[in-house]
mmCIF file of C-alpha atoms and ligand atoms in Angstrom:
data_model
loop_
_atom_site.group_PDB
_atom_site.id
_atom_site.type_symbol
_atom_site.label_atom_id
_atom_site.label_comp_id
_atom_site.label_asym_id
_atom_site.label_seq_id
_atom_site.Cartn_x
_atom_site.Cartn_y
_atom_site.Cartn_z
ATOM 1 C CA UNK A 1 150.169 162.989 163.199
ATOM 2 C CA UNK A 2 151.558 164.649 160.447
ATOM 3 C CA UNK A 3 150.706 168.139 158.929
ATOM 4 C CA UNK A 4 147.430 168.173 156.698
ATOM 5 C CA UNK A 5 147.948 170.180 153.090
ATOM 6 C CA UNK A 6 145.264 172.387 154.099
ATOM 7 C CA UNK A 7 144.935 175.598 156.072
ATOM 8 C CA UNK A 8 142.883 175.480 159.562
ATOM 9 C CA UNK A 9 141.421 179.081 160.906
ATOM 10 C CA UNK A 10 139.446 179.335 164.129
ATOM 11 C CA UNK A 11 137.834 182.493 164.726
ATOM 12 C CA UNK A 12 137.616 183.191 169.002
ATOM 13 C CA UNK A 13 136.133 185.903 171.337
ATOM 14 C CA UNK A 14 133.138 186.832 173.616
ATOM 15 C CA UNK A 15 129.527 186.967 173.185
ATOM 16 C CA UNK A 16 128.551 188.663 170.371
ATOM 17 C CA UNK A 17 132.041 189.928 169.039
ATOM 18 C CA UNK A 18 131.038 189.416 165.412
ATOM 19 C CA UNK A 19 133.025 185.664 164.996
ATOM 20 C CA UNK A 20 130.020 184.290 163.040
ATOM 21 C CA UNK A 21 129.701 187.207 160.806
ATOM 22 C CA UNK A 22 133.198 188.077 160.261
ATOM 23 C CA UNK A 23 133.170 183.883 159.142
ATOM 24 C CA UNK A 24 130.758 184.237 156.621
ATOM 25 C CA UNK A 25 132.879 186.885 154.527
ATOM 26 C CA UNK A 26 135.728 185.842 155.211
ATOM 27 C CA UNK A 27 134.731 182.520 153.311
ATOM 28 C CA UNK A 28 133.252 184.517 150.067
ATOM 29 C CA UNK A 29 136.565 186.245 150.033
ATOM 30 C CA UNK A 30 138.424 182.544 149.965
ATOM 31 C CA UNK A 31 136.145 181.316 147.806
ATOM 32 C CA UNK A 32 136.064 184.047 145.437
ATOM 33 C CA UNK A 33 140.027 183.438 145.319
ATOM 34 C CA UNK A 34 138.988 180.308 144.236
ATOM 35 C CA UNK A 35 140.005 178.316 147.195
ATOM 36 C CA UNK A 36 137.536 175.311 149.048
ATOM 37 C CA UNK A 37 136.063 176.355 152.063
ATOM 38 C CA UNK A 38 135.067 174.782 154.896
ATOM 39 C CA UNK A 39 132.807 176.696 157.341
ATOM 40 C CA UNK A 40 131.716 175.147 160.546
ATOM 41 C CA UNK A 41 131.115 176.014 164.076
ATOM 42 C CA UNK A 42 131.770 174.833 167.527
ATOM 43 C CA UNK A 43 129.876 173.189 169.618
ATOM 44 C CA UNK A 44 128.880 171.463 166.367
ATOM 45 C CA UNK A 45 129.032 170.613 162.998
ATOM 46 C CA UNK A 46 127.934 166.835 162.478
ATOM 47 C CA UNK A 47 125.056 165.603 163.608
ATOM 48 C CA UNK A 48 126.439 163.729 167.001
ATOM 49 C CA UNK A 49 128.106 167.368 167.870
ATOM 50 C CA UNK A 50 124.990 169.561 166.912
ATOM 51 C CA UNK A 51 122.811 167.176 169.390
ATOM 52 C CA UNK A 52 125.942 167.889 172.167
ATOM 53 C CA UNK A 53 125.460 171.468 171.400
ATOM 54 C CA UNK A 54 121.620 171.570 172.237
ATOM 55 C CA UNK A 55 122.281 170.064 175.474
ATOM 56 C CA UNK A 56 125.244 172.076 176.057
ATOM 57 C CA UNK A 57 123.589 175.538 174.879
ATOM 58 C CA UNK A 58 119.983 174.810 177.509
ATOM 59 C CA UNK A 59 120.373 176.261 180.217
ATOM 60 C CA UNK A 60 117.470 174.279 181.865
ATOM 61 C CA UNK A 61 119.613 171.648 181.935
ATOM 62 C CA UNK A 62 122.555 171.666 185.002
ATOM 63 C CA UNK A 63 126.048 170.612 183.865
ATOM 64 C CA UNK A 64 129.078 171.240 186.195
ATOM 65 C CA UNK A 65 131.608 172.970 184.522
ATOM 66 C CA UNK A 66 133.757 169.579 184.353
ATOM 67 C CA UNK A 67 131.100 168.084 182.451
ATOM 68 C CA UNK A 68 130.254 170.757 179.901
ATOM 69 C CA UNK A 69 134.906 170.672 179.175
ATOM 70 C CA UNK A 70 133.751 166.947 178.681
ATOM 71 C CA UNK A 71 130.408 167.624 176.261
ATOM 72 C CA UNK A 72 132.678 170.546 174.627
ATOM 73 C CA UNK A 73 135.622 167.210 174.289
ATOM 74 C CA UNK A 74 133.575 165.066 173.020
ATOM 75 C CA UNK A 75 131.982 167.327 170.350
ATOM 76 C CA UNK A 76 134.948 168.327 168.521
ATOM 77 C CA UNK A 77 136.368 165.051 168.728
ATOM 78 C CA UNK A 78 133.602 163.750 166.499
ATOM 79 C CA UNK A 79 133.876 167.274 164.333
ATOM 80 C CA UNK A 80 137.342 167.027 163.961
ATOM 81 C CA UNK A 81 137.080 163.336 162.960
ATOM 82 C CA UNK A 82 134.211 163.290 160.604
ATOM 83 C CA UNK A 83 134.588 167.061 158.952
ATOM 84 C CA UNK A 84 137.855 169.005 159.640
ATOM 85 C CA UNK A 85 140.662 166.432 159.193
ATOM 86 C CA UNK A 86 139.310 165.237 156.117
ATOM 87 C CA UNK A 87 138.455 168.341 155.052
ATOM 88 C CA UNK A 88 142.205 169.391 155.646
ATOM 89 C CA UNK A 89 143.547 166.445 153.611
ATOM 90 C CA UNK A 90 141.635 167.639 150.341
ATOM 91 C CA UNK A 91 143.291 170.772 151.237
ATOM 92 C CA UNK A 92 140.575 173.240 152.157
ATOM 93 C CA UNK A 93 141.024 176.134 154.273
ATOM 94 C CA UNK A 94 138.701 175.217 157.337
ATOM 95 C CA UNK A 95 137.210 178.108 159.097
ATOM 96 C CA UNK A 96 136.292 177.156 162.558
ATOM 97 C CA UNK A 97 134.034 179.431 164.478
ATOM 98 C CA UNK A 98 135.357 178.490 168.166
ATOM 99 C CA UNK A 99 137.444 175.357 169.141
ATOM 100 C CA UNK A 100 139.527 174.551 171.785
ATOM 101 C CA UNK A 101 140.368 177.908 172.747
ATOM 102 C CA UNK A 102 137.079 178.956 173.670
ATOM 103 C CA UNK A 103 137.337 175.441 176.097
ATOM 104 C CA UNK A 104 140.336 176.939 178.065
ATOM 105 C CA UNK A 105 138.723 180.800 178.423
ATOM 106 C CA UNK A 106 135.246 179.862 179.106
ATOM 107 C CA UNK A 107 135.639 176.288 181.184
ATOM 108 C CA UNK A 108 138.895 177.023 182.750
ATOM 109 C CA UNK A 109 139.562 181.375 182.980
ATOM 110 C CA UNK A 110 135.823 182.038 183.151
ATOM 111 C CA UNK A 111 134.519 178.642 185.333
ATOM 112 C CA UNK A 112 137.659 177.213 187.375
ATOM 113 C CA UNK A 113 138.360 174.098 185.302
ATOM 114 C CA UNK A 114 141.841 173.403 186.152
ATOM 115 C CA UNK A 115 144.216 174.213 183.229
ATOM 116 C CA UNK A 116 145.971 171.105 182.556
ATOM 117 C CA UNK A 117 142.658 168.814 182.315
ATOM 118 C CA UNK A 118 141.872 171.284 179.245
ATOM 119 C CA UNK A 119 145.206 171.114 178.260
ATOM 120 C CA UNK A 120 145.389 167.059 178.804
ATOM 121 C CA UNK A 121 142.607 167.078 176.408
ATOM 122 C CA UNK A 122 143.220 169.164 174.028
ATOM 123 C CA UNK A 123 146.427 167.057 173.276
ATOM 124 C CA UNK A 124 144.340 163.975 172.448
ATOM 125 C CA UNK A 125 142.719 165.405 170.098
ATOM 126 C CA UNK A 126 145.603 166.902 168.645
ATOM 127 C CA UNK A 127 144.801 169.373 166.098
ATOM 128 C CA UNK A 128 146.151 172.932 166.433
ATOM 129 C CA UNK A 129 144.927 175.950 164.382
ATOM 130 C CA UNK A 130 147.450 177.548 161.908
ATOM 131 C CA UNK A 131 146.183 180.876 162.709
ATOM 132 C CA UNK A 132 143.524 181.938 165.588
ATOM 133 C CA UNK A 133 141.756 185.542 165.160
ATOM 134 C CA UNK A 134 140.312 186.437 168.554
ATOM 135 C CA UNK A 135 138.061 189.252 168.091
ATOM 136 C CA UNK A 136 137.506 191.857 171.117
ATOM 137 C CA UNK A 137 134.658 193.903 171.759
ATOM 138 C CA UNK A 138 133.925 196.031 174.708
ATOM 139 C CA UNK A 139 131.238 194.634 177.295
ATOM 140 C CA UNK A 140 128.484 197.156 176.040
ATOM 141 C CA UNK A 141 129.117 196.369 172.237
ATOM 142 C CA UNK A 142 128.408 192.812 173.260
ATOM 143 C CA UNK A 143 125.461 193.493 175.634
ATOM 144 C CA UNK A 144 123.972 195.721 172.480
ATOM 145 C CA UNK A 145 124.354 193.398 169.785
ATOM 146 C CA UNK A 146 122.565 190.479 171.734
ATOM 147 C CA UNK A 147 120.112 192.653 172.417
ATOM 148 C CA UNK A 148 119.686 193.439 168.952
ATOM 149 C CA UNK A 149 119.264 190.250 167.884
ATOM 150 C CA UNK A 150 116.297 189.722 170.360
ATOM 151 C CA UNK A 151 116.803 186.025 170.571
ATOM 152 C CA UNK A 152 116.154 184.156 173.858
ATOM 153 C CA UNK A 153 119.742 183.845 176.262
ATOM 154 C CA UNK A 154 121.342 180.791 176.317
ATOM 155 C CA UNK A 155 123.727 179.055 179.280
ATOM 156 C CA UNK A 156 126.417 181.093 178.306
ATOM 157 C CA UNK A 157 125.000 184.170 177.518
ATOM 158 C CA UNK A 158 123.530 184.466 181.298
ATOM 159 C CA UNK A 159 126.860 184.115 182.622
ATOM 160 C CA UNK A 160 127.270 186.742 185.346
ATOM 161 C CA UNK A 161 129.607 189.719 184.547
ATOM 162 C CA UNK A 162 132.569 188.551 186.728
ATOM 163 C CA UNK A 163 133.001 185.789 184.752
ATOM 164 C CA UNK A 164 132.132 187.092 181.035
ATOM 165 C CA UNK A 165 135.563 189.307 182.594
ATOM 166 C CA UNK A 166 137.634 185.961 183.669
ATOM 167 C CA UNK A 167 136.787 184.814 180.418
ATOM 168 C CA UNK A 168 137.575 187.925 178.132
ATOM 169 C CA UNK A 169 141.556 187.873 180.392
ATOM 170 C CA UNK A 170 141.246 184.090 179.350
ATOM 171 C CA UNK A 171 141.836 184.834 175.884
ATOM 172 C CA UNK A 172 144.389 187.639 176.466
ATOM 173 C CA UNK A 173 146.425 185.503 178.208
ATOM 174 C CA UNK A 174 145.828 182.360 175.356
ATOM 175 C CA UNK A 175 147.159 185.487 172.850
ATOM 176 C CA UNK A 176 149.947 186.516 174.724
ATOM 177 C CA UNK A 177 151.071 182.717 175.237
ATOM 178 C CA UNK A 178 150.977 181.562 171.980
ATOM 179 C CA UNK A 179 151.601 185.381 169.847
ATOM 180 C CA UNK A 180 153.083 182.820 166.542
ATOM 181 C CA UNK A 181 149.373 181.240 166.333
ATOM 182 C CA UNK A 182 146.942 184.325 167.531
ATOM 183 C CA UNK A 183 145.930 187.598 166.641
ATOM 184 C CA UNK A 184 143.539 190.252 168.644
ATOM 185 C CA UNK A 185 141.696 192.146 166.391
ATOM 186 C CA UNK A 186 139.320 195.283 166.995
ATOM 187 C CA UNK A 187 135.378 193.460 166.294
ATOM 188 C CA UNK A 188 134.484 196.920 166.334
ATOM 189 C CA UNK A 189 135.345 197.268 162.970
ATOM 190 C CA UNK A 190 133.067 197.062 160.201
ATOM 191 C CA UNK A 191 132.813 193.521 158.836
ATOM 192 C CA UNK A 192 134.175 193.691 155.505
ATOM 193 C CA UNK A 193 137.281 195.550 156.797
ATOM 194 C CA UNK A 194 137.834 192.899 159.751
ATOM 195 C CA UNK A 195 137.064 190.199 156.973
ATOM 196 C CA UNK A 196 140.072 191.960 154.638
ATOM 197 C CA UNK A 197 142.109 192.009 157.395
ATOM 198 C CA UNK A 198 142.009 188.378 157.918
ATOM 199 C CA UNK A 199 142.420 187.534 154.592
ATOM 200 C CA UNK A 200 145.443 189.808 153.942
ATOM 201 C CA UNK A 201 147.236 187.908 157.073
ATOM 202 C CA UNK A 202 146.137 184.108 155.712
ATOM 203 C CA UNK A 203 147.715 185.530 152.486
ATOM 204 C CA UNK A 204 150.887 186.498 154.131
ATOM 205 C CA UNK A 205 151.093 183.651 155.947
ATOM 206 C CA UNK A 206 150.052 180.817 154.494
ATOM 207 C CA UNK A 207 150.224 182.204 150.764
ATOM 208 C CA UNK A 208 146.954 180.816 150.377
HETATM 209 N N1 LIG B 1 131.471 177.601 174.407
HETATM 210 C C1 LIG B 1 131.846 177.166 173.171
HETATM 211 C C2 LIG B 1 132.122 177.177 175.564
HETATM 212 O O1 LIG B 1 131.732 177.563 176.665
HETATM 213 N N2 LIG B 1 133.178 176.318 175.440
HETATM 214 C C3 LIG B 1 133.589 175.828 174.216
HETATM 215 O O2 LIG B 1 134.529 175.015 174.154
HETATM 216 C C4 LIG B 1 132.907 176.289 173.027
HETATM 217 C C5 LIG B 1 133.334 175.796 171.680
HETATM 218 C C6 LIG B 1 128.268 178.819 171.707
HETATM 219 C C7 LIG B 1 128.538 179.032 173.157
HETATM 220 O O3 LIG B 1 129.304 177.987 173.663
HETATM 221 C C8 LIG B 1 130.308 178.489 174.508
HETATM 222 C C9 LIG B 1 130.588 179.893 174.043
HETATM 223 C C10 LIG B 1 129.297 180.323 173.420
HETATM 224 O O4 LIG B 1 128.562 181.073 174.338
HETATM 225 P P1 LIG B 1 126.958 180.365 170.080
HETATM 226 O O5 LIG B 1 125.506 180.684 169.921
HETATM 227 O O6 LIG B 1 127.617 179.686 168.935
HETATM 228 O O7 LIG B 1 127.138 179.529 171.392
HETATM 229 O O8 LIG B 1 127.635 181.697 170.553
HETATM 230 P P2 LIG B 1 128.721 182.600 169.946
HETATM 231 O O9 LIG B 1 129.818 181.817 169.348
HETATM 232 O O10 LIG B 1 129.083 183.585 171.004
HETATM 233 O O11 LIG B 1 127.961 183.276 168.741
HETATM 234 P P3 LIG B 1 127.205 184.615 168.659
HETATM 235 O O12 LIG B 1 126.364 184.517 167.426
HETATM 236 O O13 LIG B 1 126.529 184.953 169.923
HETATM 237 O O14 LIG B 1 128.337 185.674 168.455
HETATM 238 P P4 LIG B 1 129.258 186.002 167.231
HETATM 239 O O15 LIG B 1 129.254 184.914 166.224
HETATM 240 O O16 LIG B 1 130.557 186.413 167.765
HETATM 241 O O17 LIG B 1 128.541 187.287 166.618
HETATM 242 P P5 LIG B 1 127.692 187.480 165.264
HETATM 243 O O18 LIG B 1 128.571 187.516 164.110
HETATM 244 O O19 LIG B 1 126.552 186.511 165.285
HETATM 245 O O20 LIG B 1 127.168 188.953 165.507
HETATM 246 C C11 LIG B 1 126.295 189.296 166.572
HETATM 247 C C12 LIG B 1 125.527 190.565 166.147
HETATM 248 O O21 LIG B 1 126.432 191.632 165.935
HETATM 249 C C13 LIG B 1 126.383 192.136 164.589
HETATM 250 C C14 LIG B 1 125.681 191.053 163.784
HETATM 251 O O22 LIG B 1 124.970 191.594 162.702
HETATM 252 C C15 LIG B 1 124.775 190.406 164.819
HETATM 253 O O23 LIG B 1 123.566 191.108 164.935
HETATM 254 N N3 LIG B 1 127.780 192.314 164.139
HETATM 255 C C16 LIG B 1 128.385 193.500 163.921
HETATM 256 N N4 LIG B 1 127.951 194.764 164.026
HETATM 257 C C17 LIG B 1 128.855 195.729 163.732
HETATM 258 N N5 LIG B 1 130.144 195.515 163.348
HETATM 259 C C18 LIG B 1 130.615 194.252 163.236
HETATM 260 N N6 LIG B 1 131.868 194.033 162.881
HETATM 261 C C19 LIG B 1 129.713 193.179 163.533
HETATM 262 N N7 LIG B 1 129.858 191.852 163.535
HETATM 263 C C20 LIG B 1 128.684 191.327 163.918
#
């Protein structure tokens, strides 16, 4: 498929490492350049994808890790469909809090999904980001901030230690594979200075 006019961001990281805030300003700082912006989120994002998130997201509900790469699949295939490519082709910059990379930490680093299956289907859907900020915070950052935010733990967020650590070297090594597409960046840093970071490197990259 041919390259899209616009510019496609996906924010990654652990629990609670600020992606959804650091999102948020990001966009006012794009928009207030005057550019269109696309927020969105993943698991999510259209109806059909928000309905696979609820499922995904209860942990009342038992999925085998196999089946919640599938769910995960078949949510951004219908996001990426319906909202992102066409969002692209107008020429927005789409801001994408998690994608596939969050499929290959959590579902294969953090949960033993074997590699290629998440690779095999990340091809189909065949949309890579032009620039990935993962954003690291240490485990007790993470554990605070949920905490702070009082709401009630969801599948993921009761995943045992071992794994939240499989999952946080999952990203490393997605970073240190692919160094042209990602960035680490410190999520201890206050918002608006993470949120000028990011825009200074779309800017020198993209010259958007
Ligand atoms: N998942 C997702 C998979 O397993 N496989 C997949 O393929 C995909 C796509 C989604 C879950 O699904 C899993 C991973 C996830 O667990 P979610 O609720 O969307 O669930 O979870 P998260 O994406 O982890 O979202 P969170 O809201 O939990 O974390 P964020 O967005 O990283 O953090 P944010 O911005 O909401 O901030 C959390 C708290 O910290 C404060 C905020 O005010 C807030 O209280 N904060 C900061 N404080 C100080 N300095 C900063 N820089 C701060 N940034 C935020």
């Amino acid at each position: 498929m041919s390259t899209p006019p616009g510019v496609f961001i996906t924010l990654e990281g652990g629990e609670g490492a600020g992606k959804s805030t650091a999102a948020q300003r990001l966009s006012a700082l794009l928009r207030a350049a005057g550019h269109e912006v696309l927020a969105t989120r993943e698991p999510g994002g259209t109806p059909g994808a928000e309905a696979i998130r609820a499922l995904l997201l209860n942990s009342d509900t038992e999925l085998t890790p196999m089946a919640q790469t599938m769910l995960h699949f078949a949510a951004r295939a219908d996001h990426v469909a319906r909202i992102i490519r066409p969002a692209l082709a107008r020429g927005a910059v789409v801001i994408c809090d998690r994608y596939s990379d969050s499929t290959m930490a959590y579902q294969a680093y953090g949960m033993g999904v074997e590699i290629p299956a998440i690779t095999a289907l990340t091809r189909l859907i065949d949309l890579t980001p032009d620039i990935t900020f993962i954003l690291e915070v240490p485990d007790d950052v993470s554990k605070s901030r949920l905490k702070s935010r009082g709401a009630a733990s969801d599948r993921y967020e009761r995943l045992a230690p071992e794994i939240m650590a499989r999952i946080t070297q999952g990203f490393h090594a997605i970073a240190t594979a692919e160094p042209a597409r990602c960035l680490l960046l410190d999520g201890t840093q206050p918002p608006e200075a993470l949120a000028a970071r990011m825009r200074a490197i779309i800017q020198e990259r993209t010259g958007r």
